Protein backbone atom coordinates (compact mmCIF):
# COMPACT_ATOMS: atom_id res chain seq x y z
CA UNK A 1 0.00 0.00 0.00
CA UNK A 2 0.86 3.60 -0.26
CA UNK A 3 0.42 6.03 2.58
CA UNK A 4 0.45 9.66 3.47
CA UNK A 5 -0.01 11.78 6.55
CA UNK A 6 -2.44 14.58 6.00
CA UNK A 7 -3.88 16.90 8.59
CA UNK A 8 -2.72 14.48 11.25
CA UNK A 9 -4.76 11.55 9.93
CA UNK A 10 -2.96 8.49 8.66
CA UNK A 11 -4.48 7.40 5.39
CA UNK A 12 -3.00 5.17 2.74
CA UNK A 13 -4.17 5.65 -0.83
CA UNK A 14 -3.22 2.54 -2.78
CA UNK A 15 -3.13 1.66 -6.40
CA UNK A 16 -5.52 -0.95 -7.73
CA UNK A 17 -5.45 -3.90 -5.34
CA UNK A 18 -2.72 -2.64 -3.02
CA UNK A 19 -1.82 -6.15 -2.01
CA UNK A 20 -3.74 -8.13 -4.51
CA UNK A 21 -7.20 -9.48 -3.92
CA UNK A 22 -8.30 -13.04 -3.57
CA UNK A 23 -9.15 -15.45 -0.87
CA UNK A 24 -6.65 -17.13 1.37
CA UNK A 25 -6.07 -20.80 0.74
CA UNK A 26 -6.26 -23.44 3.47
CA UNK A 27 -2.86 -24.42 4.79
CA UNK A 28 -1.56 -27.77 3.56
CA UNK A 29 -0.67 -30.52 5.99
CA UNK A 30 2.59 -30.03 7.87
CA UNK A 31 5.65 -31.84 6.49
CA UNK A 32 6.97 -34.74 8.49
CA UNK A 33 9.56 -34.25 11.18
CA UNK A 34 12.39 -33.45 11.56
CA UNK A 35 11.63 -30.65 9.08
CA UNK A 36 9.39 -28.24 10.94
CA UNK A 37 6.41 -26.61 9.30
CA UNK A 38 5.76 -22.89 9.24
CA UNK A 39 2.99 -23.31 11.80
CA UNK A 40 5.23 -25.27 14.16
CA UNK A 41 8.09 -22.85 13.88
CA UNK A 42 5.85 -19.83 14.43
CA UNK A 43 4.64 -21.15 17.76
CA UNK A 44 7.96 -19.76 19.00
CA UNK A 45 7.31 -16.45 17.28
CA UNK A 46 3.85 -16.32 18.83
CA UNK A 47 5.38 -16.72 22.26
CA UNK A 48 7.74 -13.83 21.62
CA UNK A 49 4.94 -11.71 20.20
CA UNK A 50 2.69 -12.42 23.16
CA UNK A 51 5.45 -11.62 25.61
CA UNK A 52 6.21 -8.29 23.97
CA UNK A 53 2.71 -7.30 22.90
CA UNK A 54 0.94 -4.30 24.36
CA UNK A 55 -1.83 -5.32 26.74
CA UNK A 56 -4.44 -3.19 24.98
CA UNK A 57 -7.81 -2.60 26.54
CA UNK A 58 -7.76 -5.93 28.36
CA UNK A 59 -5.27 -4.51 30.85
CA UNK A 60 -7.24 -2.81 33.61
CA UNK A 61 -5.43 0.19 35.10
CA UNK A 62 -5.03 0.29 38.84
CA UNK A 63 -7.30 2.86 40.51
CA UNK A 64 -4.32 4.75 41.89
CA UNK A 65 -2.89 5.36 38.42
CA UNK A 66 -4.05 8.73 37.09
CA UNK A 67 -4.70 8.36 33.36
CA UNK A 68 -6.23 10.15 30.43
CA UNK A 69 -8.64 8.14 28.28
CA UNK A 70 -9.28 8.46 24.55
CA UNK A 71 -12.78 8.66 23.08
CA UNK A 72 -11.62 9.14 19.49
CA UNK A 73 -9.53 7.30 16.89
CA UNK A 74 -6.81 9.95 16.99
CA UNK A 75 -6.05 11.82 20.20
CA UNK A 76 -2.77 13.59 19.58
CA UNK A 77 0.19 13.56 21.92
CA UNK A 78 1.88 16.91 21.39
CA UNK A 79 5.54 17.71 21.91
CA UNK A 80 4.61 20.67 24.08
CA UNK A 81 1.39 22.00 25.64
CA UNK A 82 0.65 23.59 22.29
CA UNK A 83 -1.85 22.13 19.80
CA UNK A 84 -0.15 23.84 16.85
CA UNK A 85 3.36 22.73 17.77
CA UNK A 86 3.30 19.26 16.20
CA UNK A 87 2.56 15.78 17.49
CA UNK A 88 4.86 12.94 18.47
CA UNK A 89 2.22 10.21 18.81
CA UNK A 90 -1.45 9.56 19.45
CA UNK A 91 -3.93 7.49 21.41
CA UNK A 92 -6.50 5.29 19.71
CA UNK A 93 -10.15 4.54 20.23
CA UNK A 94 -10.67 3.30 23.79
CA UNK A 95 -7.00 3.47 24.76
CA UNK A 96 -5.49 5.35 27.68
CA UNK A 97 -2.09 6.43 28.97
CA UNK A 98 -0.66 7.17 32.39
CA UNK A 99 -0.15 10.76 33.42
CA UNK A 100 3.25 11.99 34.55
CA UNK A 101 1.51 14.52 36.76
CA UNK A 102 -2.01 15.52 37.62
CA UNK A 103 -1.04 19.18 37.27
CA UNK A 104 -2.29 20.57 33.98
CA UNK A 105 -1.07 23.53 31.96
CA UNK A 106 -2.95 25.98 29.82
CA UNK A 107 -1.61 26.12 26.28
CA UNK A 108 -2.41 27.14 22.75
CA UNK A 109 -5.54 25.33 21.60
CA UNK A 110 -6.49 23.77 24.95
CA UNK A 111 -7.23 25.00 28.45
CA UNK A 112 -5.86 21.87 30.13
CA UNK A 113 -2.87 19.97 28.80
CA UNK A 114 -1.66 16.98 30.85
CA UNK A 115 1.86 15.51 30.66
CA UNK A 116 1.83 11.78 29.80
CA UNK A 117 4.28 8.89 29.95
CA UNK A 118 6.94 8.75 28.71
CA UNK A 119 6.77 12.17 27.04
CA UNK A 120 4.39 14.64 25.49
CA UNK A 121 1.15 16.36 26.35
CA UNK A 122 -2.52 15.45 25.79
CA UNK A 123 -5.40 17.92 25.76
CA UNK A 124 -8.36 17.31 28.06
CA UNK A 125 -11.42 18.14 25.99
CA UNK A 126 -14.54 16.46 24.56
CA UNK A 127 -12.31 13.79 22.96
CA UNK A 128 -10.73 12.68 26.24
CA UNK A 129 -11.60 12.09 29.87
CA UNK A 130 -9.85 11.54 33.20
CA UNK A 131 -12.73 9.34 34.37
CA UNK A 132 -12.50 5.61 33.53
CA UNK A 133 -16.25 5.36 34.24
CA UNK A 134 -17.14 8.05 31.69
CA UNK A 135 -20.27 6.74 29.93
CA UNK A 136 -19.00 7.48 26.40
CA UNK A 137 -15.63 5.89 27.11
CA UNK A 138 -17.14 2.73 28.58
CA UNK A 139 -19.47 2.39 25.57
CA UNK A 140 -16.53 2.75 23.16
CA UNK A 141 -14.19 0.43 25.04
CA UNK A 142 -16.27 -2.64 24.18
CA UNK A 143 -15.50 -2.20 20.46
CA UNK A 144 -11.86 -1.10 20.50
CA UNK A 145 -9.31 -3.28 18.65
CA UNK A 146 -7.50 -6.13 20.41
CA UNK A 147 -4.01 -4.99 19.54
CA UNK A 148 -2.28 -7.83 21.37
CA UNK A 149 -3.53 -10.33 18.77
CA UNK A 150 -2.56 -11.00 15.15
CA UNK A 151 -6.13 -10.10 14.15
CA UNK A 152 -7.22 -7.02 16.16
CA UNK A 153 -10.67 -7.17 14.49
CA UNK A 154 -12.60 -9.48 12.22
CA UNK A 155 -12.24 -8.70 8.53
CA UNK A 156 -14.07 -9.11 5.27
CA UNK A 157 -14.53 -7.70 1.78
CA UNK A 158 -17.30 -5.27 0.90
CA UNK A 159 -19.76 -6.33 -1.77
CA UNK A 160 -20.80 -2.71 -2.08
CA UNK A 161 -22.13 -1.89 1.35
CA UNK A 162 -23.66 1.25 2.78
CA UNK A 163 -22.48 2.60 6.11
CA UNK A 164 -24.96 3.80 8.68
CA UNK A 165 -24.34 5.84 11.83
CA UNK A 166 -27.54 4.58 13.45
CA UNK A 167 -29.70 1.48 13.10
CA UNK A 168 -31.74 2.25 9.98
CA UNK A 169 -35.43 1.50 9.70
CA UNK A 170 -36.58 -0.80 6.88
CA UNK A 171 -37.77 2.27 5.00
CA UNK A 172 -34.37 3.92 5.32
CA UNK A 173 -32.66 0.75 4.13
CA UNK A 174 -34.82 0.60 1.00
CA UNK A 175 -34.12 4.26 0.30
CA UNK A 176 -30.36 3.74 0.46
CA UNK A 177 -29.80 0.29 -1.04
CA UNK A 178 -30.42 -0.56 -4.69
CA UNK A 179 -32.56 -3.63 -5.42
CA UNK A 180 -32.72 -4.44 -1.73
CA UNK A 181 -35.93 -6.48 -1.97
CA UNK A 182 -34.36 -8.96 -4.42
CA UNK A 183 -31.19 -9.08 -2.32
CA UNK A 184 -33.03 -9.85 0.92
CA UNK A 185 -35.14 -12.52 -0.77
CA UNK A 186 -31.96 -14.25 -1.95
CA UNK A 187 -30.47 -13.95 1.55
CA UNK A 188 -33.53 -15.62 3.10
CA UNK A 189 -33.44 -18.47 0.59
CA UNK A 190 -29.71 -18.98 1.08
CA UNK A 191 -30.11 -18.98 4.85
CA UNK A 192 -32.87 -21.58 4.58
CA UNK A 193 -30.83 -23.78 2.24
CA UNK A 194 -33.29 -23.23 -0.60
CA UNK A 195 -30.88 -21.68 -3.08
CA UNK A 196 -28.92 -24.12 -5.31
CA UNK A 197 -25.22 -23.42 -5.71
CA UNK A 198 -25.60 -22.43 -9.35
CA UNK A 199 -28.33 -19.90 -8.47
CA UNK A 200 -26.45 -18.03 -5.74
CA UNK A 201 -25.97 -14.44 -6.96
CA UNK A 202 -22.38 -13.30 -7.41
CA UNK A 203 -22.97 -10.64 -4.76
CA UNK A 204 -23.69 -13.36 -2.15
CA UNK A 205 -20.94 -15.87 -2.93
CA UNK A 206 -18.88 -16.34 0.20
CA UNK A 207 -21.14 -14.10 2.28
CA UNK A 208 -22.05 -15.33 5.76
CA UNK A 209 -25.82 -14.94 5.92
CA UNK A 210 -26.23 -16.39 9.42
CA UNK A 211 -27.94 -14.30 12.08
CA UNK A 212 -26.05 -13.10 15.13
CA UNK A 213 -28.69 -14.80 17.27
CA UNK A 214 -27.69 -13.07 20.48
CA UNK A 215 -26.06 -9.98 21.79
CA UNK A 216 -27.73 -6.62 22.28
CA UNK A 217 -27.30 -3.67 19.92
CA UNK A 218 -24.53 -1.28 20.89
CA UNK A 219 -25.37 1.75 22.96
CA UNK A 220 -25.38 4.02 19.93
CA UNK A 221 -26.74 6.95 21.89
CA UNK A 222 -23.50 6.97 23.87
CA UNK A 223 -21.21 7.01 20.83
CA UNK A 224 -19.77 10.50 20.34
CA UNK A 225 -21.10 12.33 17.31
CA UNK A 226 -18.73 12.57 14.38
CA UNK A 227 -16.57 9.65 15.49
CA UNK A 228 -17.10 7.75 12.23
CA UNK A 229 -14.97 8.26 9.14
CA UNK A 230 -16.55 10.53 6.57
CA UNK A 231 -17.80 7.97 4.07
CA UNK A 232 -21.29 6.53 3.66
CA UNK A 233 -20.47 3.70 1.26
CA UNK A 234 -17.72 1.11 0.80
CA UNK A 235 -17.13 0.22 -2.84
CA UNK A 236 -16.63 -3.40 -3.87
CA UNK A 237 -13.08 -4.63 -3.10
CA UNK A 238 -12.95 -2.33 -0.10
CA UNK A 239 -12.45 -4.09 3.20
CA UNK A 240 -14.42 -4.01 6.42
CA UNK A 241 -13.05 -4.36 9.95
CA UNK A 242 -15.56 -5.11 12.69
CA UNK A 243 -15.69 -6.14 16.33
CA UNK A 244 -19.32 -7.08 17.03
CA UNK A 245 -22.52 -8.19 15.32
CA UNK A 246 -26.16 -7.98 16.34
CA UNK A 247 -29.64 -8.41 14.88
CA UNK A 248 -32.03 -5.49 14.35
CA UNK A 249 -34.62 -4.36 11.83
CA UNK A 250 -34.68 -7.71 10.06
CA UNK A 251 -30.93 -7.97 9.40
CA UNK A 252 -27.61 -8.64 11.09
CA UNK A 253 -25.32 -5.62 11.50
CA UNK A 254 -21.57 -5.34 11.98
CA UNK A 255 -20.04 -2.69 14.24
CA UNK A 256 -17.05 -1.41 12.30
CA UNK A 257 -13.69 -0.25 13.62
CA UNK A 258 -14.87 3.37 13.54
CA UNK A 259 -18.25 2.49 15.15
CA UNK A 260 -20.34 2.70 12.01
CA UNK A 261 -22.84 -0.03 11.06
CA UNK A 262 -22.82 -2.14 7.89
CA UNK A 263 -25.15 -5.00 6.90
CA UNK A 264 -23.49 -8.37 7.37
CA UNK A 265 -25.18 -9.73 4.23
CA UNK A 266 -23.00 -7.44 2.10
CA UNK A 267 -19.62 -8.52 3.48
CA UNK A 268 -17.56 -11.62 2.59
CA UNK A 269 -15.37 -12.73 5.53
CA UNK A 270 -11.71 -13.35 4.78
CA UNK A 271 -10.17 -16.71 5.73
CA UNK A 272 -7.43 -16.20 8.32
CA UNK A 273 -3.86 -16.84 7.23
CA UNK A 274 -1.93 -18.97 9.72
CA UNK A 275 1.47 -18.55 8.09
CA UNK A 276 4.39 -17.30 10.16
CA UNK A 277 8.15 -17.14 9.90
CA UNK A 278 10.81 -18.71 12.07
CA UNK A 279 12.98 -17.54 14.94
CA UNK A 280 16.64 -18.20 14.30
CA UNK A 281 18.93 -19.66 16.96
CA UNK A 282 21.75 -22.16 17.34
CA UNK A 283 19.51 -24.98 16.12
CA UNK A 284 17.74 -23.14 13.31
CA UNK A 285 20.03 -21.17 11.05
CA UNK A 286 20.16 -19.71 7.59
CA UNK A 287 20.11 -20.64 4.78
CA UNK A 288 16.42 -21.51 4.74
CA UNK A 289 14.39 -22.48 1.70
CA UNK A 290 10.74 -21.49 1.38
CA UNK A 291 8.24 -23.08 -1.00
CA UNK A 292 5.98 -20.46 -2.49
CA UNK A 293 3.14 -20.33 -5.01
CA UNK A 294 2.42 -24.08 -4.79
CA UNK A 295 3.41 -27.40 -3.22
CA UNK A 296 6.82 -28.72 -4.32
CA UNK A 297 8.14 -32.18 -5.10
CA UNK A 298 10.51 -34.04 -2.77
CA UNK A 299 13.49 -35.87 -4.26
CA UNK A 300 15.58 -38.75 -2.96
CA UNK A 301 19.08 -39.69 -4.04
CA UNK A 302 19.45 -43.15 -5.54
CA UNK A 303 22.23 -45.65 -4.96
CA UNK A 304 24.13 -44.36 -7.97
CA UNK A 305 23.73 -40.72 -6.95
CA UNK A 306 20.92 -39.80 -9.33
CA UNK A 307 17.96 -37.73 -8.10
CA UNK A 308 14.57 -39.43 -8.18
CA UNK A 309 11.26 -37.62 -7.64
CA UNK A 310 9.07 -39.12 -4.93
CA UNK A 311 5.31 -39.10 -4.57
CA UNK A 312 5.59 -36.76 -1.58
CA UNK A 313 5.24 -32.99 -1.66
CA UNK A 314 6.24 -30.12 0.57
CA UNK A 315 3.18 -27.96 1.19
CA UNK A 316 3.12 -24.44 -0.13
CA UNK A 317 4.93 -22.02 2.21
CA UNK A 318 6.98 -24.70 3.96
CA UNK A 319 10.09 -23.54 5.81
CA UNK A 320 13.05 -25.85 5.18
CA UNK A 321 16.55 -25.44 6.65
CA UNK A 322 19.01 -26.50 3.95
CA UNK A 323 22.73 -27.12 3.58
CA UNK A 324 24.68 -24.12 2.38
CA UNK A 325 26.00 -25.75 -0.80
CA UNK A 326 24.09 -26.92 -3.85
CA UNK A 327 24.67 -30.26 -5.59
CA UNK A 328 24.53 -30.64 -9.36
CA UNK A 329 23.18 -33.90 -10.76
CA UNK A 330 22.66 -34.52 -14.48
CA UNK A 331 22.56 -30.81 -15.32
CA UNK A 332 20.17 -29.79 -12.52
CA UNK A 333 20.95 -28.42 -9.06
CA UNK A 334 19.42 -29.45 -5.75
CA UNK A 335 19.42 -28.44 -2.09
CA UNK A 336 19.68 -30.99 0.69
CA UNK A 337 17.13 -30.45 3.46
CA UNK A 338 18.91 -30.75 6.79
CA UNK A 339 18.26 -33.73 9.09
CA UNK A 340 16.39 -35.59 6.32
CA UNK A 341 17.07 -37.74 3.27
CA UNK A 342 15.11 -35.27 1.15
CA UNK A 343 16.34 -32.99 -1.61
CA UNK A 344 14.61 -30.19 -3.48
CA UNK A 345 15.07 -28.73 -6.93
CA UNK A 346 16.64 -25.28 -6.61
CA UNK A 347 14.03 -23.94 -9.03
CA UNK A 348 11.33 -24.90 -6.52
CA UNK A 349 12.76 -22.80 -3.68
CA UNK A 350 13.34 -19.21 -2.72
CA UNK A 351 16.27 -19.08 -0.32
CA UNK A 352 17.06 -16.61 2.46
CA UNK A 353 20.76 -16.50 3.26
CA UNK A 354 22.89 -14.53 5.68
CA UNK A 355 24.04 -11.16 4.46
CA UNK A 356 27.86 -11.07 4.65
CA UNK A 357 27.83 -7.68 6.39
CA UNK A 358 25.45 -5.28 8.12
CA UNK A 359 24.34 -2.09 6.32
CA UNK A 360 27.17 -0.31 8.16
CA UNK A 361 29.80 -2.81 7.11
CA UNK A 362 30.27 -5.03 10.19
CA UNK A 363 30.70 -8.78 9.46
CA UNK A 364 27.55 -10.84 10.15
CA UNK A 365 27.94 -13.77 12.53
CA UNK A 366 28.14 -17.08 10.70
CA UNK A 367 28.18 -15.58 7.19
CA UNK A 368 30.49 -17.06 4.58
CA UNK A 369 33.45 -14.81 3.98
CA UNK A 370 33.16 -15.42 0.24
CA UNK A 371 29.47 -14.47 0.10
CA UNK A 372 28.98 -11.55 -2.34
CA UNK A 373 27.35 -8.37 -1.12
CA UNK A 374 24.72 -6.66 -3.21
CA UNK A 375 26.69 -4.21 -5.38
CA UNK A 376 23.85 -1.67 -5.12
CA UNK A 377 23.67 -1.78 -1.32
CA UNK A 378 24.19 1.57 0.37
CA UNK A 379 26.43 1.84 3.39
CA UNK A 380 24.77 3.70 6.25
CA UNK A 381 25.92 4.90 9.62
CA UNK A 382 25.32 2.40 12.42
CA UNK A 383 22.40 3.37 14.68
CA UNK A 384 23.46 5.00 17.92
CA UNK A 385 22.18 3.12 20.93
CA UNK A 386 19.38 0.61 20.91
CA UNK A 387 19.78 -2.93 19.61
CA UNK A 388 21.01 -1.80 16.17
CA UNK A 389 18.17 -3.63 14.45
CA UNK A 390 17.88 -3.95 10.70
CA UNK A 391 16.04 -6.03 8.13
CA UNK A 392 17.00 -7.32 4.71
CA UNK A 393 14.18 -7.66 2.20
CA UNK A 394 14.41 -9.37 -1.18
CA UNK A 395 11.69 -8.12 -3.51
CA UNK A 396 12.06 -10.83 -6.16
CA UNK A 397 12.84 -13.52 -3.58
CA UNK A 398 9.83 -12.55 -1.48
CA UNK A 399 11.65 -13.01 1.84
CA UNK A 400 12.81 -10.95 4.81
CA UNK A 401 15.48 -11.55 7.47
CA UNK A 402 15.63 -9.54 10.71
CA UNK A 403 18.93 -8.87 12.47
CA UNK A 404 20.04 -7.53 15.82
CA UNK A 405 23.37 -5.92 14.98
CA UNK A 406 25.43 -8.79 13.49
CA UNK A 407 23.09 -11.64 14.46
CA UNK A 408 20.18 -12.93 12.37
CA UNK A 409 17.11 -13.51 14.56
CA UNK A 410 14.09 -14.10 12.29
CA UNK A 411 13.27 -15.12 8.71
CA UNK A 412 10.00 -15.17 6.83
CA UNK A 413 8.18 -14.67 3.54
CA UNK A 414 6.71 -11.29 2.62
CA UNK A 415 4.52 -10.04 -0.23
CA UNK A 416 6.13 -7.14 -2.14
CA UNK A 417 4.81 -5.00 -4.99
CA UNK A 418 3.17 -6.59 -7.99
CA UNK A 419 5.52 -4.68 -10.24
CA UNK A 420 8.64 -6.11 -8.62
CA UNK A 421 11.53 -3.66 -8.52
CA UNK A 422 11.15 -0.12 -9.90
CA UNK A 423 12.07 0.89 -13.44
CA UNK A 424 14.80 3.50 -13.47
CA UNK A 425 13.35 6.98 -13.83
CA UNK A 426 9.77 5.83 -13.19
CA UNK A 427 7.89 6.53 -9.97
CA UNK A 428 7.41 3.13 -8.26
CA UNK A 429 3.81 4.12 -7.53
CA UNK A 430 3.08 4.03 -11.26
CA UNK A 431 4.27 0.44 -11.61
CA UNK A 432 3.19 -0.95 -8.21
CA UNK A 433 6.86 -1.60 -7.45
CA UNK A 434 8.66 -1.78 -4.11
CA UNK A 435 11.43 0.80 -3.85
CA UNK A 436 14.94 -0.55 -3.34
CA UNK A 437 17.55 1.10 -1.16
CA UNK A 438 18.35 1.62 2.50
CA UNK A 439 15.64 3.27 4.59
CA UNK A 440 14.47 3.43 8.20
CA UNK A 441 11.26 2.89 10.16
CA UNK A 442 9.74 6.38 10.20
CA UNK A 443 6.56 5.74 12.16
CA UNK A 444 4.51 2.99 13.81
CA UNK A 445 0.72 2.70 13.97
CA UNK A 446 -1.23 -0.15 15.55
CA UNK A 447 -3.92 0.25 12.90
CA UNK A 448 -4.49 2.64 10.02
CA UNK A 449 -7.27 3.11 7.51
CA UNK A 450 -5.72 3.03 4.06
CA UNK A 451 -7.66 4.60 1.24
CA UNK A 452 -7.63 5.88 -2.31
CA UNK A 453 -10.43 6.99 -4.63
CA UNK A 454 -11.03 3.41 -5.80
CA UNK A 455 -11.49 1.67 -2.45
CA UNK A 456 -10.62 1.54 1.24
CA UNK A 457 -8.73 -0.93 3.40
CA UNK A 458 -10.15 -0.55 6.89
CA UNK A 459 -7.99 -0.50 10.01
CA UNK A 460 -4.91 -2.21 8.56
CA UNK A 461 -2.90 -3.56 11.52
CA UNK A 462 0.73 -3.00 12.52
CA UNK A 463 1.74 -0.39 9.96
CA UNK A 464 5.30 0.97 9.81
CA UNK A 465 6.34 3.60 7.28
CA UNK A 466 9.78 3.11 5.74
CA UNK A 467 9.90 5.12 2.49
CA UNK A 468 7.59 8.07 2.05
CA UNK A 469 4.26 6.50 1.08
CA UNK A 470 5.48 2.92 1.41
CA UNK A 471 4.70 0.83 4.48
CA UNK A 472 5.50 -2.49 6.13
CA UNK A 473 2.12 -3.74 7.34
CA UNK A 474 -0.13 -6.70 7.98
CA UNK A 475 -2.38 -7.79 5.12
CA UNK A 476 -5.45 -9.66 6.35
CA UNK A 477 -6.99 -9.95 2.87
CA UNK A 478 -4.65 -12.47 1.26
CA UNK A 479 -2.43 -15.46 1.96
CA UNK A 480 0.11 -15.00 -0.84
CA UNK A 481 3.33 -14.87 1.15
CA UNK A 482 6.39 -14.88 -1.06
CA UNK A 483 4.27 -13.67 -3.98
CA UNK A 484 4.17 -10.20 -5.54
CA UNK A 485 0.81 -8.91 -4.30
CA UNK A 486 0.97 -5.28 -3.17
CA UNK A 487 1.03 -1.89 -4.88
CA UNK A 488 4.54 -1.35 -3.57
CA UNK A 489 4.30 -1.84 0.17
CA UNK A 490 5.77 -4.82 2.00
CA UNK A 491 2.99 -7.07 3.28
CA UNK A 492 3.50 -9.25 6.33
CA UNK A 493 1.39 -12.16 7.55
CA UNK A 494 -0.73 -11.49 10.65
CA UNK A 495 1.56 -13.46 12.98
CA UNK A 496 4.71 -11.94 11.53
CA UNK A 497 3.32 -8.40 11.57
CA UNK A 498 2.52 -8.60 15.29
CA UNK A 499 5.98 -9.96 16.13
CA UNK A 500 7.74 -7.50 13.84
CA UNK A 501 5.84 -4.46 15.14
CA UNK A 502 7.07 -5.08 18.68
CA UNK A 503 10.57 -6.03 17.59
CA UNK A 504 11.45 -3.00 15.46
CA UNK A 505 12.91 0.19 16.84
CA UNK A 506 12.00 2.62 18.15
CA UNK A 507 9.76 0.73 20.55
CA UNK A 508 6.33 2.26 20.68
CA UNK A 509 5.75 3.66 24.19
CA UNK A 510 3.50 1.58 26.38
CA UNK A 511 -0.18 2.28 25.67
CA UNK A 512 0.44 4.68 22.79
CA UNK A 513 -1.42 3.79 19.58
CA UNK A 514 0.86 5.49 17.08
CA UNK A 515 4.14 7.35 17.02
CA UNK A 516 6.66 9.19 14.91
CA UNK A 517 10.26 7.99 14.87
CA UNK A 518 11.58 11.35 16.00
CA UNK A 519 14.82 12.19 17.82
CA UNK A 520 13.15 11.68 21.23
CA UNK A 521 12.08 8.15 20.31
CA UNK A 522 15.59 6.75 19.90
CA UNK A 523 17.29 4.84 17.10
CA UNK A 524 15.21 3.41 14.27
CA UNK A 525 15.39 0.02 12.56
CA UNK A 526 17.21 0.13 9.22
CA UNK A 527 15.27 -1.33 6.29
CA UNK A 528 17.45 -2.58 3.43
CA UNK A 529 15.45 -3.54 0.34
CA UNK A 530 17.08 -5.07 -2.74
CA UNK A 531 16.24 -7.25 -5.73
PDB file of C-alpha atoms in Angstrom, residues 75-77 87-92 443-447 501 508-509 511-516:
ATOM      1  CA  UNK A  75      -6.045  11.824  20.196  1.00  0.00           C
ATOM      2  CA  UNK A  76      -2.772  13.594  19.583  1.00  0.00           C
ATOM      3  CA  UNK A  77       0.192  13.557  21.923  1.00  0.00           C
ATOM      4  CA  UNK A  87       2.559  15.779  17.486  1.00  0.00           C
ATOM      5  CA  UNK A  88       4.859  12.940  18.468  1.00  0.00           C
ATOM      6  CA  UNK A  89       2.218  10.212  18.812  1.00  0.00           C
ATOM      7  CA  UNK A  90      -1.447   9.559  19.452  1.00  0.00           C
ATOM      8  CA  UNK A  91      -3.932   7.494  21.413  1.00  0.00           C
ATOM      9  CA  UNK A  92      -6.502   5.295  19.712  1.00  0.00           C
ATOM     10  CA  UNK A 443       6.560   5.744  12.158  1.00  0.00           C
ATOM     11  CA  UNK A 444       4.514   2.990  13.808  1.00  0.00           C
ATOM     12  CA  UNK A 445       0.716   2.697  13.975  1.00  0.00           C
ATOM     13  CA  UNK A 446      -1.226  -0.151  15.545  1.00  0.00           C
ATOM     14  CA  UNK A 447      -3.924   0.245  12.899  1.00  0.00           C
ATOM     15  CA  UNK A 501       5.842  -4.458  15.141  1.00  0.00           C
ATOM     16  CA  UNK A 508       6.334   2.262  20.684  1.00  0.00           C
ATOM     17  CA  UNK A 509       5.749   3.665  24.191  1.00  0.00           C
ATOM     18  CA  UNK A 511      -0.178   2.284  25.672  1.00  0.00           C
ATOM     19  CA  UNK A 512       0.439   4.677  22.786  1.00  0.00           C
ATOM     20  CA  UNK A 513      -1.423   3.790  19.583  1.00  0.00           C
ATOM     21  CA  UNK A 514       0.855   5.488  17.076  1.00  0.00           C
ATOM     22  CA  UNK A 515       4.138   7.351  17.017  1.00  0.00           C
ATOM     23  CA  UNK A 516       6.657   9.190  14.909  1.00  0.00           C
TER      24      UNK A 516
END
